[in-house]
Coordinates of N, CA and C in Angstrom, one line a residue:
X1470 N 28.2 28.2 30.4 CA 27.0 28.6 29.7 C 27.0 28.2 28.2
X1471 N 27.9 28.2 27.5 CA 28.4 28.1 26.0 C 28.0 26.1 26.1
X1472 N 28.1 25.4 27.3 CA 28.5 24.2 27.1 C 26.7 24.2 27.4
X1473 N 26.1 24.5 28.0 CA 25.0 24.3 28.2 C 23.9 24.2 27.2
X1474 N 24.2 25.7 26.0 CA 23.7 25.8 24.9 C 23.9 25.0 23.8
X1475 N 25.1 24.9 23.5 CA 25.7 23.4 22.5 C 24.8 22.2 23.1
X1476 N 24.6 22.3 24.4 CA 24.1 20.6 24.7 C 22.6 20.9 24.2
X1477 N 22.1 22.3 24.5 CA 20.7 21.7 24.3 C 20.5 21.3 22.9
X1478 N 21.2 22.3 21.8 CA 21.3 22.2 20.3 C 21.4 21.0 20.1
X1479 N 22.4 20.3 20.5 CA 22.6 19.1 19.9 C 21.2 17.9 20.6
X1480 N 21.0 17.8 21.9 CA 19.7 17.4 22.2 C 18.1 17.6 21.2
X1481 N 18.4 18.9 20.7 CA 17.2 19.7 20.1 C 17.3 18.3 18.3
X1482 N 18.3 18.5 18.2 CA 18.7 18.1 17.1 C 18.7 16.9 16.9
X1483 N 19.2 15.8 18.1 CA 18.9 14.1 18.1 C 17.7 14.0 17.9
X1484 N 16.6 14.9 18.1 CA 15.3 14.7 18.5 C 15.0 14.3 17.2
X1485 N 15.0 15.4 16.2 CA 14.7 15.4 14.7 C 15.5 14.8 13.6
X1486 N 16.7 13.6 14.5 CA 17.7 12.6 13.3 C 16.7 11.9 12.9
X1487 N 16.7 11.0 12.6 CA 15.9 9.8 11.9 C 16.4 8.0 12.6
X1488 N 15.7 7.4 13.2 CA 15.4 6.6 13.2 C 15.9 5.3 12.6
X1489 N 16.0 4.5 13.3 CA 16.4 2.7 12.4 C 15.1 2.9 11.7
X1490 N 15.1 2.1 10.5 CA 13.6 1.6 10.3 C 13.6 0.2 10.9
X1491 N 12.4 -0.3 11.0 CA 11.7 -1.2 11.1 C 11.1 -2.2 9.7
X1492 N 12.1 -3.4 9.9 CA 11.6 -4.4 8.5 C 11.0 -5.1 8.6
X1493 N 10.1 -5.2 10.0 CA 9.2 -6.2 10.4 C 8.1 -6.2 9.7
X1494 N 7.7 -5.0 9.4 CA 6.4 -4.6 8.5 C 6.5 -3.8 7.6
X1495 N 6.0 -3.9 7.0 CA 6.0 -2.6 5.2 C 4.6 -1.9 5.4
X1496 N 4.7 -0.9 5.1 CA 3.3 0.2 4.8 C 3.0 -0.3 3.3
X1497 N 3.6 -0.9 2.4 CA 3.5 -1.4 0.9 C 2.2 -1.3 0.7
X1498 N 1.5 -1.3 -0.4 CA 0.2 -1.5 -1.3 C 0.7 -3.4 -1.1
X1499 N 1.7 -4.0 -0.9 CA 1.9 -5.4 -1.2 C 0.9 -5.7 0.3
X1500 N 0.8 -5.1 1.4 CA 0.0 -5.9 3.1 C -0.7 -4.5 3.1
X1501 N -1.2 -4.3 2.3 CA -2.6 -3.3 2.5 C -3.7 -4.2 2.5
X1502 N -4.8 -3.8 3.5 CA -6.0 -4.4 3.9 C -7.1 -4.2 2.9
X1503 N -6.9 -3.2 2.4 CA -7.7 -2.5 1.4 C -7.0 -2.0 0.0
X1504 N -7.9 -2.4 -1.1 CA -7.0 -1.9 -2.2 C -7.8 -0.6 -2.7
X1505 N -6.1 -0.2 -3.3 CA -6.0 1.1 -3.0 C -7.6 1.5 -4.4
X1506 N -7.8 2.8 -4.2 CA -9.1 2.8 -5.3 C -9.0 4.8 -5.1
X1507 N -8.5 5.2 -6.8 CA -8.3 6.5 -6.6 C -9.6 6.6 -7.4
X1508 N -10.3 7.9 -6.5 CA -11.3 8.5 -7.0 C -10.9 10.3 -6.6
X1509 N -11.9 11.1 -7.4 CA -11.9 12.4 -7.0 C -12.9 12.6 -6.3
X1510 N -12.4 13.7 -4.9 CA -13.2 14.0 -4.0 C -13.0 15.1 -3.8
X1511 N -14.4 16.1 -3.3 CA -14.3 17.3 -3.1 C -13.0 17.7 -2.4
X1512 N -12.5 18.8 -2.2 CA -12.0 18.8 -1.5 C -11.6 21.1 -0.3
X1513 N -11.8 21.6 -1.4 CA -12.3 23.0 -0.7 C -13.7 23.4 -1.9
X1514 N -14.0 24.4 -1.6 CA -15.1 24.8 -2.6 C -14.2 26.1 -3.1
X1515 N -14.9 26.8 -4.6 CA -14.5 27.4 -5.7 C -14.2 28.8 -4.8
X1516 N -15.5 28.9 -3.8 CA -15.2 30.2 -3.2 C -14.0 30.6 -2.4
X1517 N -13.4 29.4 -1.8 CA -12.5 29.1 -0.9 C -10.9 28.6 -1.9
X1518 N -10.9 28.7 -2.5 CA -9.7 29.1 -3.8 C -9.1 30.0 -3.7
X1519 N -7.3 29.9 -3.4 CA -6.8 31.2 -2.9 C -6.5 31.9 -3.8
X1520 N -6.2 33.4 -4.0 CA -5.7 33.7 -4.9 C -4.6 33.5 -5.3
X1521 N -4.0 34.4 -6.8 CA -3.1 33.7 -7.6 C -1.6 33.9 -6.7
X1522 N -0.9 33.2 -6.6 CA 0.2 33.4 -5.8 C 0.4 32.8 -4.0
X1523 N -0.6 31.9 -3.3 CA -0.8 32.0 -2.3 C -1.7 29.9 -2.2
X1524 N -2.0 29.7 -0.8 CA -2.2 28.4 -1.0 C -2.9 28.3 0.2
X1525 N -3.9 27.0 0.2 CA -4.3 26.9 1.3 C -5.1 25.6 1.8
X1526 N -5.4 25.4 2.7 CA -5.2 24.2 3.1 C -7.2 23.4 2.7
X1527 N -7.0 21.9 3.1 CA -8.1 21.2 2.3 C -8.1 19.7 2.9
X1528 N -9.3 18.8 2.7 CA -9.0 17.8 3.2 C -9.7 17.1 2.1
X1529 N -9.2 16.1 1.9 CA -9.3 14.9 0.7 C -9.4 13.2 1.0
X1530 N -10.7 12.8 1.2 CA -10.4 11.2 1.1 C -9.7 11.3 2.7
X1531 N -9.5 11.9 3.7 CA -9.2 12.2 5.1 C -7.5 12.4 5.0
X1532 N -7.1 12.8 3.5 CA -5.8 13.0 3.8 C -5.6 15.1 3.6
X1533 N -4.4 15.1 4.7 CA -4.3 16.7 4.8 C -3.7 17.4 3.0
X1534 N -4.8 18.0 2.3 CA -3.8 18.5 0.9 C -3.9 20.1 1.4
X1535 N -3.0 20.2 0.4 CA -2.3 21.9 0.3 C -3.0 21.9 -0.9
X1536 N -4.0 23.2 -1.3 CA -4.3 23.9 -2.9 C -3.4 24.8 -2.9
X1537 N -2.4 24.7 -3.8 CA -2.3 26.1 -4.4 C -2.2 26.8 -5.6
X1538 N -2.5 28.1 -5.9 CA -2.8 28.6 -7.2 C -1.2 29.4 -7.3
X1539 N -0.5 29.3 -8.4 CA 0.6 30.2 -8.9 C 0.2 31.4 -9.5
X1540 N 0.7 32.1 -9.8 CA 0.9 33.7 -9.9 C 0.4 33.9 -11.7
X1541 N 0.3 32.7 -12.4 CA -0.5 32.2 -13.5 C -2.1 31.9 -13.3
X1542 N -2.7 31.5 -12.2 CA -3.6 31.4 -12.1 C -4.1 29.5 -12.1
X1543 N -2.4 28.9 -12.4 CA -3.0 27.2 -12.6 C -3.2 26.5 -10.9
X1544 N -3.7 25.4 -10.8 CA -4.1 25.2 -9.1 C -3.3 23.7 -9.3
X1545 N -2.8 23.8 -8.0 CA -2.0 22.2 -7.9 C -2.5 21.8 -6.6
X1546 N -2.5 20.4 -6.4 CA -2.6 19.9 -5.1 C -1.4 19.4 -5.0
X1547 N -0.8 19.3 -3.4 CA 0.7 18.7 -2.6 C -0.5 18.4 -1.4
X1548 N 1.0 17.1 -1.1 CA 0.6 16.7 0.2 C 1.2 17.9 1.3
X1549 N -0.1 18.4 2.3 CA 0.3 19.7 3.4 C 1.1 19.4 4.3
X1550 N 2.1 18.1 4.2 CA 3.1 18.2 5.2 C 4.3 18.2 5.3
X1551 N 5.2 19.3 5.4 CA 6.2 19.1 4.8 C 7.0 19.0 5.4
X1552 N 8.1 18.4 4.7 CA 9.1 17.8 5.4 C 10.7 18.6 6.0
X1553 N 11.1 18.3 6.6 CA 11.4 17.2 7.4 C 10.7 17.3 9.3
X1554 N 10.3 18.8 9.0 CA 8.9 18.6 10.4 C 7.9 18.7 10.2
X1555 N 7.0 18.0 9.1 CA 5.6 18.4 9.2 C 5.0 19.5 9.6
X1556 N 5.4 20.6 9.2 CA 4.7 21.8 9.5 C 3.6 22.0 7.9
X1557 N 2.7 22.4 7.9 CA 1.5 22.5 7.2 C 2.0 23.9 6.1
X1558 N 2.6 22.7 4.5 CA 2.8 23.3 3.4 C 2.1 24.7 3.0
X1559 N 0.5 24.4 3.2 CA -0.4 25.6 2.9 C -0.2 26.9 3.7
X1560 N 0.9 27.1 4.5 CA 1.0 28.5 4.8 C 2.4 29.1 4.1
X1561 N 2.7 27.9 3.0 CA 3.9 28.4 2.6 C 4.1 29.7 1.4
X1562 N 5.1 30.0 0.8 CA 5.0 30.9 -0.3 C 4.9 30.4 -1.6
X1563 N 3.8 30.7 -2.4 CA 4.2 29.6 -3.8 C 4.6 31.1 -4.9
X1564 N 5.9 30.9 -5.2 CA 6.7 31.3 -6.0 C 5.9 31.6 -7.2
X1565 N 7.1 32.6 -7.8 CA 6.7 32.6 -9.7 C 7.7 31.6 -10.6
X1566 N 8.1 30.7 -9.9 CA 9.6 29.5 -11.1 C 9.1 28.3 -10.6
X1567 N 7.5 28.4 -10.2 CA 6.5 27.0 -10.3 C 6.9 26.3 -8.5
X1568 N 7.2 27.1 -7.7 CA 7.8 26.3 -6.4 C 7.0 26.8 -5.9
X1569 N 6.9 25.9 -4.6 CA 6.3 26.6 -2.8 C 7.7 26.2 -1.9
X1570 N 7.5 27.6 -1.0 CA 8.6 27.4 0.0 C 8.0 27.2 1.0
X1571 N 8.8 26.2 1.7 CA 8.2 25.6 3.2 C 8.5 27.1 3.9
X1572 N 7.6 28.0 4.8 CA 7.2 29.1 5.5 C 8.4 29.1 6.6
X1573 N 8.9 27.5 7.2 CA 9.5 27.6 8.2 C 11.3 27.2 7.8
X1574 N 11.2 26.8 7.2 CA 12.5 26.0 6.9 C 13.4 26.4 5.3
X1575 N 12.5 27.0 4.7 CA 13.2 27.8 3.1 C 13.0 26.6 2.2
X1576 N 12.7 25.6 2.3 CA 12.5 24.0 1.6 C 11.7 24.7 0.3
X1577 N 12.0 24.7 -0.8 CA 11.3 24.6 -2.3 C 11.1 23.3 -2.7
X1578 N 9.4 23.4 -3.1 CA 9.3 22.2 -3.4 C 8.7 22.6 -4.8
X1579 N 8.5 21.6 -5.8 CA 8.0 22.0 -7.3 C 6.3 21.8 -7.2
X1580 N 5.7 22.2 -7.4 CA 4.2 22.3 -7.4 C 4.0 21.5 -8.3
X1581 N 4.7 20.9 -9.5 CA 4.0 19.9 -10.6 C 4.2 18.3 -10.3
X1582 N 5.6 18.6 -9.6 CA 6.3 17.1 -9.3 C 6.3 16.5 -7.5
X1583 N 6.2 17.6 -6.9 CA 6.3 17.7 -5.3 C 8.1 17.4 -5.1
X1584 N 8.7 17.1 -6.0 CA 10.3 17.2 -5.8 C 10.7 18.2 -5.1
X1585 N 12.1 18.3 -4.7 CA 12.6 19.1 -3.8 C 13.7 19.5 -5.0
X1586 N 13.2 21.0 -4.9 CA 14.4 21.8 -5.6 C 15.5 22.7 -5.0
X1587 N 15.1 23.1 -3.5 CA 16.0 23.5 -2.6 C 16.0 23.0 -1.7
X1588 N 16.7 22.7 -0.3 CA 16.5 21.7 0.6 C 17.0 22.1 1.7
X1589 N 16.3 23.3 2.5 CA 16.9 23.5 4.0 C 17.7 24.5 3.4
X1590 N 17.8 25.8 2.6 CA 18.8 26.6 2.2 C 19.7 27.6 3.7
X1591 N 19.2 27.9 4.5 CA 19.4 28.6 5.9 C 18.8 28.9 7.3
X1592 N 20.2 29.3 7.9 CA 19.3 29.4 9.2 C 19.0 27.8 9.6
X1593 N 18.3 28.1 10.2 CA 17.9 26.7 11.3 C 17.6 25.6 10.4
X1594 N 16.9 26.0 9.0 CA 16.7 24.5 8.2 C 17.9 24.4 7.7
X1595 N 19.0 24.7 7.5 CA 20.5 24.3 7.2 C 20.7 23.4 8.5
X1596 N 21.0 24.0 9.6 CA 20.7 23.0 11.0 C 20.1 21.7 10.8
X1597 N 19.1 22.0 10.7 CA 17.7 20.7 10.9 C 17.8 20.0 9.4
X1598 N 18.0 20.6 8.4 CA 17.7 19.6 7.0 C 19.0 19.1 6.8
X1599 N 20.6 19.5 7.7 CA 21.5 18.2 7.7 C 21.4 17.0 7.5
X1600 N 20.1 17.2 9.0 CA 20.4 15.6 9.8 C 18.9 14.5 8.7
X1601 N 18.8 15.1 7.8 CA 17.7 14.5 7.0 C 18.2 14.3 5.6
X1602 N 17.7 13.3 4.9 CA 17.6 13.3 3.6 C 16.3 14.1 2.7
X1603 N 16.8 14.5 1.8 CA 15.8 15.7 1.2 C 14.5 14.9 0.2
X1604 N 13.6 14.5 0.9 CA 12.4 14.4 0.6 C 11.3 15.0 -0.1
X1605 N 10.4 14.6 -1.0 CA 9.5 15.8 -1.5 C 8.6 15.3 -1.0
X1606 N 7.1 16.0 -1.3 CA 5.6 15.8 -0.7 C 5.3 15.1 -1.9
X1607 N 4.0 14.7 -1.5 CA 3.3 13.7 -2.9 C 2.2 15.2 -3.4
X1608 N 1.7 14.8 -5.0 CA 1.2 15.8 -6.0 C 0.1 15.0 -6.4
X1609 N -1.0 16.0 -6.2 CA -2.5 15.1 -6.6 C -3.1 15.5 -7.9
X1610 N -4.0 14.8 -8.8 CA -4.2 15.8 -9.6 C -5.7 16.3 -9.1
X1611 N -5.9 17.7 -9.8 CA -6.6 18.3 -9.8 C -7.7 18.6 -10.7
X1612 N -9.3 18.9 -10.3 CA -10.2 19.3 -11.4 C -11.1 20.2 -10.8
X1613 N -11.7 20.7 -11.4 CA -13.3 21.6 -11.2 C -14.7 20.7 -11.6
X1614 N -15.4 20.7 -10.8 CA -16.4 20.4 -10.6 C -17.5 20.8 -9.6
X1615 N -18.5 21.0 -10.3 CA -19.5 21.7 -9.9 C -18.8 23.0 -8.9
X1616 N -19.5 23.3 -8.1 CA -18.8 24.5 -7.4 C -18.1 23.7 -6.0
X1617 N -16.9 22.6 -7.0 CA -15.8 22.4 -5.6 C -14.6 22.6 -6.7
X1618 N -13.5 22.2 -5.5 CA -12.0 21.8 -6.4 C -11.6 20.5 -5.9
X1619 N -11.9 19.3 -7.0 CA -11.8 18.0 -6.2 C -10.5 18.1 -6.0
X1620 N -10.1 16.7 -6.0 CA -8.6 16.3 -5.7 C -8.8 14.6 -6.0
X1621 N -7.9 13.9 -6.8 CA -7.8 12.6 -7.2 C -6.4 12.2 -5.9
X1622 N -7.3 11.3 -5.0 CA -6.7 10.8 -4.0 C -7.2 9.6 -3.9
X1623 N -6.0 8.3 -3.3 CA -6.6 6.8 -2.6 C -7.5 6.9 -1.7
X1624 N -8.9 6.3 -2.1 CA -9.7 7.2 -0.6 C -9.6 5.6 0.4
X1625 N -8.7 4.8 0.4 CA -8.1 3.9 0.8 C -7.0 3.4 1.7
X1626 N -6.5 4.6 1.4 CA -4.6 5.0 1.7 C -5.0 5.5 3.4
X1627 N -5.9 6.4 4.0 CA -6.0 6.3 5.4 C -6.4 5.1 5.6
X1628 N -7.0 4.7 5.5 CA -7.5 2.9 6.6 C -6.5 2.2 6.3
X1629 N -6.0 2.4 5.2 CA -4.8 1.3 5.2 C -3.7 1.9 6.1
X1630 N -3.4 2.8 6.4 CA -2.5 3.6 7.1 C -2.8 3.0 8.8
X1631 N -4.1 3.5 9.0 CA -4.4 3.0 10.3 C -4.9 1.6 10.4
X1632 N -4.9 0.7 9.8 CA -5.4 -1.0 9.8 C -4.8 -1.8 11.0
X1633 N -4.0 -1.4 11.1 CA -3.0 -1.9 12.3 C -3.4 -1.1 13.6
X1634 N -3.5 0.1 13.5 CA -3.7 0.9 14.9 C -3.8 0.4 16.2
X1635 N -5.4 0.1 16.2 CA -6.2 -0.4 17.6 C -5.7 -2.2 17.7
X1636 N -4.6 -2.5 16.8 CA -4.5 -3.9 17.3 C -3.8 -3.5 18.6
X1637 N -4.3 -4.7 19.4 CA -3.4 -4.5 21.0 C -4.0 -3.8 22.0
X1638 N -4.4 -2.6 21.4 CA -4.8 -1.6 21.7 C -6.1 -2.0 22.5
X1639 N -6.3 -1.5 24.0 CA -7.6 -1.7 24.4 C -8.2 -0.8 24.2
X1640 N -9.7 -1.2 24.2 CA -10.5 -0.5 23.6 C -11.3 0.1 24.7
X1641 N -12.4 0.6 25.1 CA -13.5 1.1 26.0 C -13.8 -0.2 27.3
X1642 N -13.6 -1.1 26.6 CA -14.7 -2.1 27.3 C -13.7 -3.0 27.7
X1643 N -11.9 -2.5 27.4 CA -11.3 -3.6 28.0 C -10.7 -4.8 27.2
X1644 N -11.1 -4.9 26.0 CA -10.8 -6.1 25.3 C -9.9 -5.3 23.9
X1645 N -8.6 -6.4 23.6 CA -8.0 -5.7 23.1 C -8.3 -6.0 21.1
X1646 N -9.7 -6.9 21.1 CA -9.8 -6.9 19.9 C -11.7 -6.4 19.7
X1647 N -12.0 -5.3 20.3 CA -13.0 -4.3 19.7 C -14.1 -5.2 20.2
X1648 N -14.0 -6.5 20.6 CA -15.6 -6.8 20.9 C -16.2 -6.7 22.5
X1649 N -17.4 -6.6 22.4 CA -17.8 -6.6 23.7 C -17.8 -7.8 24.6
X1650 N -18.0 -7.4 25.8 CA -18.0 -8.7 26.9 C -19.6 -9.6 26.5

């Protein structure tokens, strides 16, 4: 039984190691399709602003952000995915010593820099944030306007993300570069 359990752990665990990379290609701004172009974009409205102490989620330029307001009343945007499993930042706790804690894993991250100030402190994210190097989220800036809360994002950075996607990839009609018969 004990050998059964160990195996699945360690199974559970290869799952979430990390990968070779791949140097065949770079995600770079150097083989982007599109150059990058930050603008501010709505991204929740004034009404939908969480209170002070708490955070919540938004979408920007089609990238997932986290708003959150500190226990001061100031609003930050982070990228909502945090690491090292992608579980959605905006249900996390945002602290009074300027951090948000990842909800699942105890991960502190800094709301001004998106750095990692604690990294996997216990429990299962001690487990799981071993097998990782301690990463932070990306930090957008933020403004008010009119009755939204923009967010200053690449509104470029998704298509350039997906540029590559549908290569290969057949499409509806069978052909593997989008045109019709």
């Amino acid at each position: 039984m004990k050998v059964a359990i160990f195996s699945t752990l360690l199974a559970v665990a290869s799952a979430f190691a990390p990968s070779p990379l791949k140097t065949a290609e770079s995600s770079t701004q150097l083989n982007a399709l599109f150059k990058s172009k930050l603008t501010y974009v709505p991204c929740i409205s004034l009404k939908d602003l969480p209170k002070p102490g708490s955070a919540t989620s938004g979408v920007a330029g089609g990238l997932a952000i986290c708003v959150a307001v500190d226990p001061k009343g100031s609003v930050y945007a982070l990228g909502d995915k945090c690491p090292p499993v992608n579980q959605p930042l905006s249900f996390g706790k945002v602290n009074s010593d300027g951090t948000i804690q990842d909800p699942v894993l105890g991960t502190k991250f800094s709301l001004k820099t998106g750095e990692v100030i604690q990294w996997c402190p216990d429990g299962i994210g001690k487990l799981l944030g071993g097998l990782f190097d301690p990463i932070g989220v990306p930090t957008y800036p933020v403004r008010q306007k009119g009755g939204n809360v923009e967010v200053q994002v690449d509104v470029n950075a998704k298509a350039n993300f997906e540029a590559n996607y549908w290569s290969g990839v057949l499409d509806a009609q069978g052909k593997a570069n989008g045109k019709y018969y």
